[in-house]
PDB file of C-alpha atoms in Angstrom:
ATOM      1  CA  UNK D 993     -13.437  20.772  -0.079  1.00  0.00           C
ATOM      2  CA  UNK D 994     -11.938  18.615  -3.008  1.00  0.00           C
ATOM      3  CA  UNK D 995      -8.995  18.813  -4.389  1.00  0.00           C
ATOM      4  CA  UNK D 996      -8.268  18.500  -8.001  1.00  0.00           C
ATOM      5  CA  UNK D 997      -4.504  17.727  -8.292  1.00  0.00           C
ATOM      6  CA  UNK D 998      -1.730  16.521  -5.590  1.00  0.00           C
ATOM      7  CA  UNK D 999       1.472  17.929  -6.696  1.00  0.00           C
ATOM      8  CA  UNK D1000       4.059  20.555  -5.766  1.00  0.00           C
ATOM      9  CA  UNK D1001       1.881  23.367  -6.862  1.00  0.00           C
ATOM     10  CA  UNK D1002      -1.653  22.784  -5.184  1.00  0.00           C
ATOM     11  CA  UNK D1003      -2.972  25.622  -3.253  1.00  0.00           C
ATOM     12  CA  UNK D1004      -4.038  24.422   0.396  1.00  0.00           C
ATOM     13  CA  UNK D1005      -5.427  27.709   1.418  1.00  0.00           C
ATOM     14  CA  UNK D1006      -8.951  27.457   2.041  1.00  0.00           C
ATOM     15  CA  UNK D1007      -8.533  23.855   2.991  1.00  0.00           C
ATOM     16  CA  UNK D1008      -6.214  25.027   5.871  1.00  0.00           C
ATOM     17  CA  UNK D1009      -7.966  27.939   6.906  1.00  0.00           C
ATOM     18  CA  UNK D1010      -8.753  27.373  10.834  1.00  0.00           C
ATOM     19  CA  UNK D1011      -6.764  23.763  10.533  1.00  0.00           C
ATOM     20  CA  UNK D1012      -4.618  22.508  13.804  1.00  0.00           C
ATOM     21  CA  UNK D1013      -3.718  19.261  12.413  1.00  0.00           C
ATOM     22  CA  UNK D1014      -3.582  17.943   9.252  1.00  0.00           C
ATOM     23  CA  UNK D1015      -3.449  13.770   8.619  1.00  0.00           C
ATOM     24  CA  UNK D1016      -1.872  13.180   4.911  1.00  0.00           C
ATOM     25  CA  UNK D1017      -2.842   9.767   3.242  1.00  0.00           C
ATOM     26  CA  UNK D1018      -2.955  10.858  -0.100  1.00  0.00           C
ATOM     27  CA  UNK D1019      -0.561   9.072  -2.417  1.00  0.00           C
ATOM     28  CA  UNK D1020       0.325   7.384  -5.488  1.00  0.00           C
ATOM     29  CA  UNK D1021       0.246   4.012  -5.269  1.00  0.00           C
ATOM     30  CA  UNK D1022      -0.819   0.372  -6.438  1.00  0.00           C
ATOM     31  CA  UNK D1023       0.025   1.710  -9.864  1.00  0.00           C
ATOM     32  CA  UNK D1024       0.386  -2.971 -11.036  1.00  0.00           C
ATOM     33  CA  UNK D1025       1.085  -2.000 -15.002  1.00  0.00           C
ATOM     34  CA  UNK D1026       3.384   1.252 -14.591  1.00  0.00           C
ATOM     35  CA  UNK D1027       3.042   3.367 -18.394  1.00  0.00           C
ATOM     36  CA  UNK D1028       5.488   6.239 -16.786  1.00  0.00           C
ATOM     37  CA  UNK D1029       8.608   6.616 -18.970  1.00  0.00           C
ATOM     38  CA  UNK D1030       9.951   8.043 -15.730  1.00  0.00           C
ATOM     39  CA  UNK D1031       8.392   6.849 -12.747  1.00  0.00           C
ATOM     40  CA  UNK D1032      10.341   7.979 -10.365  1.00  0.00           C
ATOM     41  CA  UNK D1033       9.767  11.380 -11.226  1.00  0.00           C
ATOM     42  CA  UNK D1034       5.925  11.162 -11.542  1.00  0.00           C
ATOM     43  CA  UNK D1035       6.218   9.584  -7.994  1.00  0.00           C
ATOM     44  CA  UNK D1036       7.891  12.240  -6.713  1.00  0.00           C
ATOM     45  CA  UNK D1037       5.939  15.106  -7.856  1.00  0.00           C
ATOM     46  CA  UNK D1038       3.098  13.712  -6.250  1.00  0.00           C
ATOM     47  CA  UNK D1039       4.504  12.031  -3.667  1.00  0.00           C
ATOM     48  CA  UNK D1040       7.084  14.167  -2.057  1.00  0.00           C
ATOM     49  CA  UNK D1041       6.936  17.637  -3.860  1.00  0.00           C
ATOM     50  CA  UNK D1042       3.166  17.149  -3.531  1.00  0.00           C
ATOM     51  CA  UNK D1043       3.315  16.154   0.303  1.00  0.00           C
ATOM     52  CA  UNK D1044       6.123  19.178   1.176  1.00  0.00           C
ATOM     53  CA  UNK D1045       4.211  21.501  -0.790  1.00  0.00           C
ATOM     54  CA  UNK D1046       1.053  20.642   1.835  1.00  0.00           C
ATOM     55  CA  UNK D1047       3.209  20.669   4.760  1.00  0.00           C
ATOM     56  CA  UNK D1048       4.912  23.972   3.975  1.00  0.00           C
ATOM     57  CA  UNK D1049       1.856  25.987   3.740  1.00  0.00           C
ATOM     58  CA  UNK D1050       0.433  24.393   6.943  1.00  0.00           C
ATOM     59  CA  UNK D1051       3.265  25.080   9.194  1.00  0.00           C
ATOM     60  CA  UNK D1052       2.432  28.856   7.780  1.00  0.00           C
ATOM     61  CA  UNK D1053      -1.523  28.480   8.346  1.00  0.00           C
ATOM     62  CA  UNK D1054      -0.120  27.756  11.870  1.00  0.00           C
ATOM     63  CA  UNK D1055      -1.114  23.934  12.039  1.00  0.00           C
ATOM     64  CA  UNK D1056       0.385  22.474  14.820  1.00  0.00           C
ATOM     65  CA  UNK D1057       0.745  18.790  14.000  1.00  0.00           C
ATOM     66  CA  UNK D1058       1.158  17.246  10.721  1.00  0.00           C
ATOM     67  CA  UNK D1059       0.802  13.621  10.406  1.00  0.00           C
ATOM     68  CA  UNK D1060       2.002  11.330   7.615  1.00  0.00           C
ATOM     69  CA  UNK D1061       0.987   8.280   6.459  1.00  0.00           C
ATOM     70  CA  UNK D1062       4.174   6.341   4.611  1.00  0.00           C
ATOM     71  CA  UNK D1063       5.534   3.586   3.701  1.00  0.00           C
ATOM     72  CA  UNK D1064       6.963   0.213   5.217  1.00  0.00           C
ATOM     73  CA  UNK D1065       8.568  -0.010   2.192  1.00  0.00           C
ATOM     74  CA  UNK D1066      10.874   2.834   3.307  1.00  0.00           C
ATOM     75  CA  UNK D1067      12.491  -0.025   5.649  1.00  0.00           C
ATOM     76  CA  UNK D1068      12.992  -2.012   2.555  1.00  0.00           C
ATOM     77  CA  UNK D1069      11.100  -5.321   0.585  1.00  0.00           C
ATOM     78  CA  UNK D1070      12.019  -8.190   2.884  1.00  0.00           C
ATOM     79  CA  UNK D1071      13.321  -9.463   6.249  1.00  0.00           C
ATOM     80  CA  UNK D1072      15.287 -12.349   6.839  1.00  0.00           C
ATOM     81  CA  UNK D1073      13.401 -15.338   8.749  1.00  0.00           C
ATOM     82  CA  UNK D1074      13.286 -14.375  12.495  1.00  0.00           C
ATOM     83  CA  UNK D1075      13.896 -10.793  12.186  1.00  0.00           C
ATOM     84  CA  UNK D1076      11.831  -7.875  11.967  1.00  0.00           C
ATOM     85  CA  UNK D1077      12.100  -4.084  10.771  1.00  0.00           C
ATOM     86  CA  UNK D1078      12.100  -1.890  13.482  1.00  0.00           C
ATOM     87  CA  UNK D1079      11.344   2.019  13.524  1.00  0.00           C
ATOM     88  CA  UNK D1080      15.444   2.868  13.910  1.00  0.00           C
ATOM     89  CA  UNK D1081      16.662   0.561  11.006  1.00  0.00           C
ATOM     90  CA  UNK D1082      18.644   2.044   8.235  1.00  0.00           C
ATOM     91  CA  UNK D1083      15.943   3.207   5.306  1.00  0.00           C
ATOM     92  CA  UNK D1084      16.030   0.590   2.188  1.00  0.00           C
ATOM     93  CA  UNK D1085      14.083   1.866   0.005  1.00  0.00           C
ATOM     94  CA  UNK D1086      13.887   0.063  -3.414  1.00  0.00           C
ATOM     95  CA  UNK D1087      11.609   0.821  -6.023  1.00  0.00           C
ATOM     96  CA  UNK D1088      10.438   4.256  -6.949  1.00  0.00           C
ATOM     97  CA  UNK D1089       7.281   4.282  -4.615  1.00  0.00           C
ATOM     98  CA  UNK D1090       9.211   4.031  -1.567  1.00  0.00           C
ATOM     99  CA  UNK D1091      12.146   6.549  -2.568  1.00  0.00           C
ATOM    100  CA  UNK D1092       9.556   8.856  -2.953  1.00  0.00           C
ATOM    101  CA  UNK D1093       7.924   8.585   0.790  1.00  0.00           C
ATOM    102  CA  UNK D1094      11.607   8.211   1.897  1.00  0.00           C
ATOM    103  CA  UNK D1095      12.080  11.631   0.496  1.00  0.00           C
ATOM    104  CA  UNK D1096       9.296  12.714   2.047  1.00  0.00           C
ATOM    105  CA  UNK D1097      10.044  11.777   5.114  1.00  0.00           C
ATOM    106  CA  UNK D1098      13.324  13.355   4.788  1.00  0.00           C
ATOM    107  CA  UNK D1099      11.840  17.094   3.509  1.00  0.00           C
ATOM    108  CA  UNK D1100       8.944  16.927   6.301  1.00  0.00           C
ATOM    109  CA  UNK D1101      11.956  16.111   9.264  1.00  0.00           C
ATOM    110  CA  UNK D1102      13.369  19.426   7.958  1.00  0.00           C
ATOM    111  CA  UNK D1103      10.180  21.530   7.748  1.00  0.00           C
ATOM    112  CA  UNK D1104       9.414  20.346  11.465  1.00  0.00           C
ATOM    113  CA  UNK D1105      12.949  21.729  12.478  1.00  0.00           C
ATOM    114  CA  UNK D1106      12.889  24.867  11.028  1.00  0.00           C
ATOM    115  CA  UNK D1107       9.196  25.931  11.452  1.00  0.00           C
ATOM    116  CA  UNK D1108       8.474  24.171  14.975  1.00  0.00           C
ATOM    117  CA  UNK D1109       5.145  22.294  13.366  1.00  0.00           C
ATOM    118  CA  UNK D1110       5.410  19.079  14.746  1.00  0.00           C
ATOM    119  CA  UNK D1111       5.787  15.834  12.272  1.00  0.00           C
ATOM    120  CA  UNK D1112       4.134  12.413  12.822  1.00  0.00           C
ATOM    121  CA  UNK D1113       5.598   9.855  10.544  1.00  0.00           C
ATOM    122  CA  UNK D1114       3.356   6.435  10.412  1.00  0.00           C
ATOM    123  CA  UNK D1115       4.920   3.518   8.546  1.00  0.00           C
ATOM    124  CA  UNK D1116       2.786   1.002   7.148  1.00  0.00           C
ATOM    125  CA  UNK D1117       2.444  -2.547   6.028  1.00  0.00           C
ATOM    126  CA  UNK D1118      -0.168  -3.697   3.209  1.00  0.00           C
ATOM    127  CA  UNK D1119      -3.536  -2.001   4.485  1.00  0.00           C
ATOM    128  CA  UNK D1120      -6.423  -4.286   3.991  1.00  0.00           C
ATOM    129  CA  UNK D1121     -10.578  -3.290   4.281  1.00  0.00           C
ATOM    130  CA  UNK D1122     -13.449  -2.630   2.172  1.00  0.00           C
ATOM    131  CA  UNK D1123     -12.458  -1.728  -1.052  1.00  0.00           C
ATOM    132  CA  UNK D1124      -9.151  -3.180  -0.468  1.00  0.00           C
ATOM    133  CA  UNK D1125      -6.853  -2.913  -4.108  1.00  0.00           C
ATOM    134  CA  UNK D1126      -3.473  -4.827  -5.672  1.00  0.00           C
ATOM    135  CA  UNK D1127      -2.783  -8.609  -4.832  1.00  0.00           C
ATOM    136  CA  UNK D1128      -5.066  -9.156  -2.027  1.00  0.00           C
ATOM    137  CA  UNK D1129      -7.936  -8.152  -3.848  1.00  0.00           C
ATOM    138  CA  UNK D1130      -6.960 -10.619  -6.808  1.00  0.00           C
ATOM    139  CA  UNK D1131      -6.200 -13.376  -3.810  1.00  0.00           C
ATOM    140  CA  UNK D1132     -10.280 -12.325  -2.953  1.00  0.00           C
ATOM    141  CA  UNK D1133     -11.089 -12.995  -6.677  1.00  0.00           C
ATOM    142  CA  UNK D1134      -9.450 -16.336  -6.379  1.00  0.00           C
ATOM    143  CA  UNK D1135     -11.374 -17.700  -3.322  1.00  0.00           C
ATOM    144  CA  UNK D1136     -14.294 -16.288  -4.521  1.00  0.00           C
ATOM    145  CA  UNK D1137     -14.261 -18.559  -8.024  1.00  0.00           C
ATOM    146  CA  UNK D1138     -12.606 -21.604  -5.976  1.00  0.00           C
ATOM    147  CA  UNK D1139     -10.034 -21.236  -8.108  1.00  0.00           C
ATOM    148  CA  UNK D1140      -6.910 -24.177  -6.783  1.00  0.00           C
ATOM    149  CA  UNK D1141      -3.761 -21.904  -6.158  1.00  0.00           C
ATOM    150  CA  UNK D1142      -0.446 -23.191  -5.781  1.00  0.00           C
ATOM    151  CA  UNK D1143       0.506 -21.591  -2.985  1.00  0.00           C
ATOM    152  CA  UNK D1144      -0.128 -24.654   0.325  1.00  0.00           C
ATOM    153  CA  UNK D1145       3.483 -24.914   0.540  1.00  0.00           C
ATOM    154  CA  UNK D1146       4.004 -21.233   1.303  1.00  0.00           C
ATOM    155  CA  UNK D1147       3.510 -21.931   4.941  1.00  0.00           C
ATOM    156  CA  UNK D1148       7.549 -20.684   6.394  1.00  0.00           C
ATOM    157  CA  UNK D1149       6.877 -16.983   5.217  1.00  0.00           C
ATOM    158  CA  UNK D1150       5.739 -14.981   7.587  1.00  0.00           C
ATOM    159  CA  UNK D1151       4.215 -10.745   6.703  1.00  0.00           C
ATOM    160  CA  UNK D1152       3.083  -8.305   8.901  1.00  0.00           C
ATOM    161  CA  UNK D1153      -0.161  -6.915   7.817  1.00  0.00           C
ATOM    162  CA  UNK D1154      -2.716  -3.937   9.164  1.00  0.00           C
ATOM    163  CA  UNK D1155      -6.299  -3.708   8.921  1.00  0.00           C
ATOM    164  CA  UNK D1156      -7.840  -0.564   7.978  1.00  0.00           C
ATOM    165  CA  UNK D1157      -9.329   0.343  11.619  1.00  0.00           C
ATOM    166  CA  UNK D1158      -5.715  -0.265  12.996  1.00  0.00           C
ATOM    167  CA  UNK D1159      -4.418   2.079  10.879  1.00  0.00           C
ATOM    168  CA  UNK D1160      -6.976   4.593  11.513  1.00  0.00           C
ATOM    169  CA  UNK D1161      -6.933   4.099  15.543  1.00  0.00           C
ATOM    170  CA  UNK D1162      -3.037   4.699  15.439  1.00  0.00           C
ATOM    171  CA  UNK D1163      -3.539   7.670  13.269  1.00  0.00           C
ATOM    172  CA  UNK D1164      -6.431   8.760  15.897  1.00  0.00           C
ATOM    173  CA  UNK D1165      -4.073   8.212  18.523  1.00  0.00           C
ATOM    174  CA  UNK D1166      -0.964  10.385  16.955  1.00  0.00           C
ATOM    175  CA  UNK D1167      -3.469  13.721  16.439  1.00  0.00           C
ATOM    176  CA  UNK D1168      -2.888  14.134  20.113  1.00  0.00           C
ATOM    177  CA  UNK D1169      -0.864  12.019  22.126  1.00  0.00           C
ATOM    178  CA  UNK D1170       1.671  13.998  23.765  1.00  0.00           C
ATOM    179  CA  UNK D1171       4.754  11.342  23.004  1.00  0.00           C
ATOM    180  CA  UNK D1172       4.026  11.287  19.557  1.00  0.00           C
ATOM    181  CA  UNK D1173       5.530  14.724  18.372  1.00  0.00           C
ATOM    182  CA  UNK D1174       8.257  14.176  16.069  1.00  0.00           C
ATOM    183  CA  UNK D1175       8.573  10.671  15.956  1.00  0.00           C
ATOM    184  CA  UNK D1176       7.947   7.946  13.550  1.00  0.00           C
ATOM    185  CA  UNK D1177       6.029   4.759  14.166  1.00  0.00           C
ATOM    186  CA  UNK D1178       5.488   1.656  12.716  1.00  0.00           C
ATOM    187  CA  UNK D1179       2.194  -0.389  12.320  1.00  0.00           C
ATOM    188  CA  UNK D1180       0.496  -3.762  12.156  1.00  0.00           C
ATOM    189  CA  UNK D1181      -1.985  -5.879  13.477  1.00  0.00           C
ATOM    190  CA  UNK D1182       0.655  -7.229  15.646  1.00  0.00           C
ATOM    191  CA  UNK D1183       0.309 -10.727  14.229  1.00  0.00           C
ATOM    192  CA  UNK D1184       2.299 -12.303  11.651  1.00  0.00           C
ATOM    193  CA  UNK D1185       0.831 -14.480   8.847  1.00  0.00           C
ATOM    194  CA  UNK D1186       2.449 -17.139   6.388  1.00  0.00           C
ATOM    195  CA  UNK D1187       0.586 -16.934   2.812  1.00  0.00           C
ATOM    196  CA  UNK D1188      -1.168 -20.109   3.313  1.00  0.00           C
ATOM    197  CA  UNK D1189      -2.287 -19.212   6.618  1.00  0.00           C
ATOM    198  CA  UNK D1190      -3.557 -15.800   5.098  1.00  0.00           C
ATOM    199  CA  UNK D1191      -5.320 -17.410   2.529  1.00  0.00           C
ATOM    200  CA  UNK D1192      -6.923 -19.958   4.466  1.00  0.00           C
ATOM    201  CA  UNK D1193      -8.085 -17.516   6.790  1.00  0.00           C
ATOM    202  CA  UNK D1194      -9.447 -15.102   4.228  1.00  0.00           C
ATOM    203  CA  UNK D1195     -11.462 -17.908   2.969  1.00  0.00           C
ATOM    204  CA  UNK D1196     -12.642 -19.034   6.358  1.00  0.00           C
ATOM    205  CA  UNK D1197     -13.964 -15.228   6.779  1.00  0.00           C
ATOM    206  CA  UNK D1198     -15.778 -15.439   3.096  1.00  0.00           C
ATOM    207  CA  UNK D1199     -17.653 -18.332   3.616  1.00  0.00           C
ATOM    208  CA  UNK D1200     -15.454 -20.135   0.476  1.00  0.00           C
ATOM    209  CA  UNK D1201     -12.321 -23.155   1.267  1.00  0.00           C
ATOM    210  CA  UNK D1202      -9.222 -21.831   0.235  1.00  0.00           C
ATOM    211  CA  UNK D1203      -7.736 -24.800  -2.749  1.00  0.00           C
ATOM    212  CA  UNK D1204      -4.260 -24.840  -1.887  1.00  0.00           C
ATOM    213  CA  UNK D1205      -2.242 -27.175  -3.982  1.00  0.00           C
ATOM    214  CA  UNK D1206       1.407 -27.976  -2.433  1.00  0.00           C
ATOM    215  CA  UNK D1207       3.624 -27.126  -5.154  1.00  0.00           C
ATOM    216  CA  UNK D1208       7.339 -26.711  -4.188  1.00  0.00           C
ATOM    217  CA  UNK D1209       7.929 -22.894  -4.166  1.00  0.00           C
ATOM    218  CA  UNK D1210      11.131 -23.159  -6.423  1.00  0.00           C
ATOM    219  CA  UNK D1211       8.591 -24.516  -9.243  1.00  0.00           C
ATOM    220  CA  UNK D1212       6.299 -21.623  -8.732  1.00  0.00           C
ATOM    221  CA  UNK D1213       9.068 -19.032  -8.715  1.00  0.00           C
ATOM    222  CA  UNK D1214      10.495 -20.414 -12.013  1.00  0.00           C
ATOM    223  CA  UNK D1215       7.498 -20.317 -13.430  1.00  0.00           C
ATOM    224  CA  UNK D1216       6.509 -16.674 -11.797  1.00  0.00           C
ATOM    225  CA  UNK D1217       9.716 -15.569 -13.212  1.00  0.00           C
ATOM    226  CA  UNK D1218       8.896 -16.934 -17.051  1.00  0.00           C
ATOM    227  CA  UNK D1219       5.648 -14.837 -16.669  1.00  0.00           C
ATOM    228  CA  UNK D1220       7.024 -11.675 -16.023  1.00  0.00           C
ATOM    229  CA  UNK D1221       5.741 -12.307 -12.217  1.00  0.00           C
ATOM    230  CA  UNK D1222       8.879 -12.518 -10.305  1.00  0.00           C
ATOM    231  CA  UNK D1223       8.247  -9.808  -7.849  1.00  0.00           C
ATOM    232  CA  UNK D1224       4.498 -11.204  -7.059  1.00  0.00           C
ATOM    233  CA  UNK D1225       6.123 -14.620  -5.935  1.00  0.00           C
ATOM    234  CA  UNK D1226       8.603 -12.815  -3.816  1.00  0.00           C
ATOM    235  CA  UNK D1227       5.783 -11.465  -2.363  1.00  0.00           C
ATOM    236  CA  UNK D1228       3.698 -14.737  -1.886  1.00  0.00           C
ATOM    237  CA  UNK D1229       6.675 -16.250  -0.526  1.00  0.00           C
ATOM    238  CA  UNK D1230       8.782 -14.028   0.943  1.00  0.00           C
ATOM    239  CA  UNK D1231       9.278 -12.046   4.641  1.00  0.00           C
ATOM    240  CA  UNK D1232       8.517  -8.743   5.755  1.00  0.00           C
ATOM    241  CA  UNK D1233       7.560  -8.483   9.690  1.00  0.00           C
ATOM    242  CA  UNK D1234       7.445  -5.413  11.311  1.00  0.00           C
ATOM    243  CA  UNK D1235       8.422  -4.831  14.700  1.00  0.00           C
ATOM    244  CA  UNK D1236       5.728  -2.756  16.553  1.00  0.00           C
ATOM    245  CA  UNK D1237       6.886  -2.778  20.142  1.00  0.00           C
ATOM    246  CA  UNK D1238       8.518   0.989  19.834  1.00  0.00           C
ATOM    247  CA  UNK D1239       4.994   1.978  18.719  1.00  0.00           C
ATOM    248  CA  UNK D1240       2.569   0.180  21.622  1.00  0.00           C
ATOM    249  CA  UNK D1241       5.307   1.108  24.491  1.00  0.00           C
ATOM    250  CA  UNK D1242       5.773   4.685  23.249  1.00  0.00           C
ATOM    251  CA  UNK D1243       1.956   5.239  22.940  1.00  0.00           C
ATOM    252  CA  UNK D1244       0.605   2.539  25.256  1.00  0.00           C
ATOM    253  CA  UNK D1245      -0.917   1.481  22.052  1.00  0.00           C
ATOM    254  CA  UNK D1246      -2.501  -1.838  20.595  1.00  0.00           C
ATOM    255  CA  UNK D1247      -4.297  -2.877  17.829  1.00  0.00           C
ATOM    256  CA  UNK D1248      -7.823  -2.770  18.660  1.00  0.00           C
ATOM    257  CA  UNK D1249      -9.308  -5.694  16.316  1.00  0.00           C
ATOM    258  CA  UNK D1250      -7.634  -8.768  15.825  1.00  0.00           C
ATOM    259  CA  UNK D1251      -6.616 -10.438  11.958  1.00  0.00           C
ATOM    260  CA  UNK D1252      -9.634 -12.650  11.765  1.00  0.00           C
ATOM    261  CA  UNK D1253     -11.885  -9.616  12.763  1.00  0.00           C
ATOM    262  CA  UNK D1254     -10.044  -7.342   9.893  1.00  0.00           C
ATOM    263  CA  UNK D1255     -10.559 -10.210   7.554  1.00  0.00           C
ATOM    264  CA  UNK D1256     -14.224 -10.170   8.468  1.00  0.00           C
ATOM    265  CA  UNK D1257     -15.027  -6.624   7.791  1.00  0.00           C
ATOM    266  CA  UNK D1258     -12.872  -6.616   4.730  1.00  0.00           C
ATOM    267  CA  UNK D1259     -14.439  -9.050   2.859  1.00  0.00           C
ATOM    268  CA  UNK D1260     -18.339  -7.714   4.366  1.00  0.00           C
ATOM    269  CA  UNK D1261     -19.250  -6.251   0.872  1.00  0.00           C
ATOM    270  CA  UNK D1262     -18.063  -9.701  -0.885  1.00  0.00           C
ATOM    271  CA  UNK D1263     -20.059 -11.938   1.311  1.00  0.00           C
TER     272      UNK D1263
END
């Protein structure tokens, strides 16, 4: 059945009748020009009270596993070179976004406690695929018109990354494994790419060279920053590598398709 709105108010009822697990993905998110005068608060009425609200009436539907998809971001924005975030690391969240699945996470620990429904929390890098959204679709747009980018010398960053049908075979995997109950998890494809690397790679899987141009990165953050665009170049140039060993050893898990495989199928409908 479809729901109409996401918030702290949505009835779950008939969506729940006869339910034993429930997988939450629904969010708000990718939101690149934010018009909110408040955006925390519109991020948490959807994203927290709107996630509690489902989990409450499924513990008293008598679902037995809830499982939530949230937010790397919850770790924090970067990591240092040569470290990673790992699933016991004190939560960082920054922007409004990730305090809202932090929050989340936080409410749905406390429904599992009191109401025995057990909680599956799933923490995610950037999730790439068909239909993919935000900056990798524009870096997409950009190999596809050959634009030149000035992004060869980003090649000492390194990001953790998930394809779509890694995401979805962990969240397959945490419906029913035994070991998963109450725990949280991170995710990604288990290999770590610099932005140049990414990009060349993305083109390689589109059929189109990726036009690197080796400008110093301090140039293209000043600039970046004189745009408005300071947080993109942090992105292009900056780490965040997640640590996924808890995850594979806990659920003698691993992700099934490799990066260049992801890339492949993401950028199908392109090609």
């Amino acid at each position: 059945m479809a729901i109409d709105n996401l918030d702290g108010h949505t009835d779950w009822a008939e969506a729940l009748r006869g339910c034993e697990v429930v997988v939450h993905l629904a969010a708000r998110a990718h939101v690149m020009q934010e018009e909110a005068a408040d955006p925390l608060a519109v991020y948490s009425n959807i994203n927290t009270a709107g996630t509690l609200n489902l989990a409450s009436q499924a513990a008293k539907s008598g679902v037995r596993r809830f499982v939530f998809t949230s937010s790397i971001k919850v770790n924090g924005e970067r990591t240092v070179t040569g470290s990673a975030f790992k699933v016991d690391d004190l939560p960082q969240p920054e922007d409004a976004y990730a305090v809202s699945k932090h929050e989340a996470e936080i409410g749905l620990r406390q429904i599992a406690n009191e109401t025995g429904m057990e909680v599956v929390i799933i923490r995610s890098p950037l999730v790439y695929g068909p239909g993919v959204k935000g900056n990798f679709s524009s870096m997409m747009r950009w190999l596809q018109r050959g634009l030149p980018m000035p992004l060869g010398a980003a090649t000492r960053n390194f990001r953790s990354l998930v394809a779509l049908d890694n995401l979805v075979d962990l969240i397959t995997t945490c419906i029913n494994h035994p070991l998963a109950a109450n725990k949280t998890f991170l995710v990604s494809d288990g290999e770590d790419l610099s932005t140049a690397d990414l990009l060349r790679r993305l083109g390689q899987a589109m059929g189109k060279p990726a036009r690197l141009l080796p400008v110093p990165p301090a140039l293209v953050f000043a600039c970046a920053k004189l745009l408005g665009r300071g947080d993109m170049a942090q992105r292009l140039f900056g780490n965040l590598q997640v640590d996924i060993s808890y995850t594979c050893q806990t659920l003698g898990w691993k992700p099934p398709i490799s990066v260049d495989e992801g890339l492949r199928r993401a950028v199908r409908e392109v090609r």
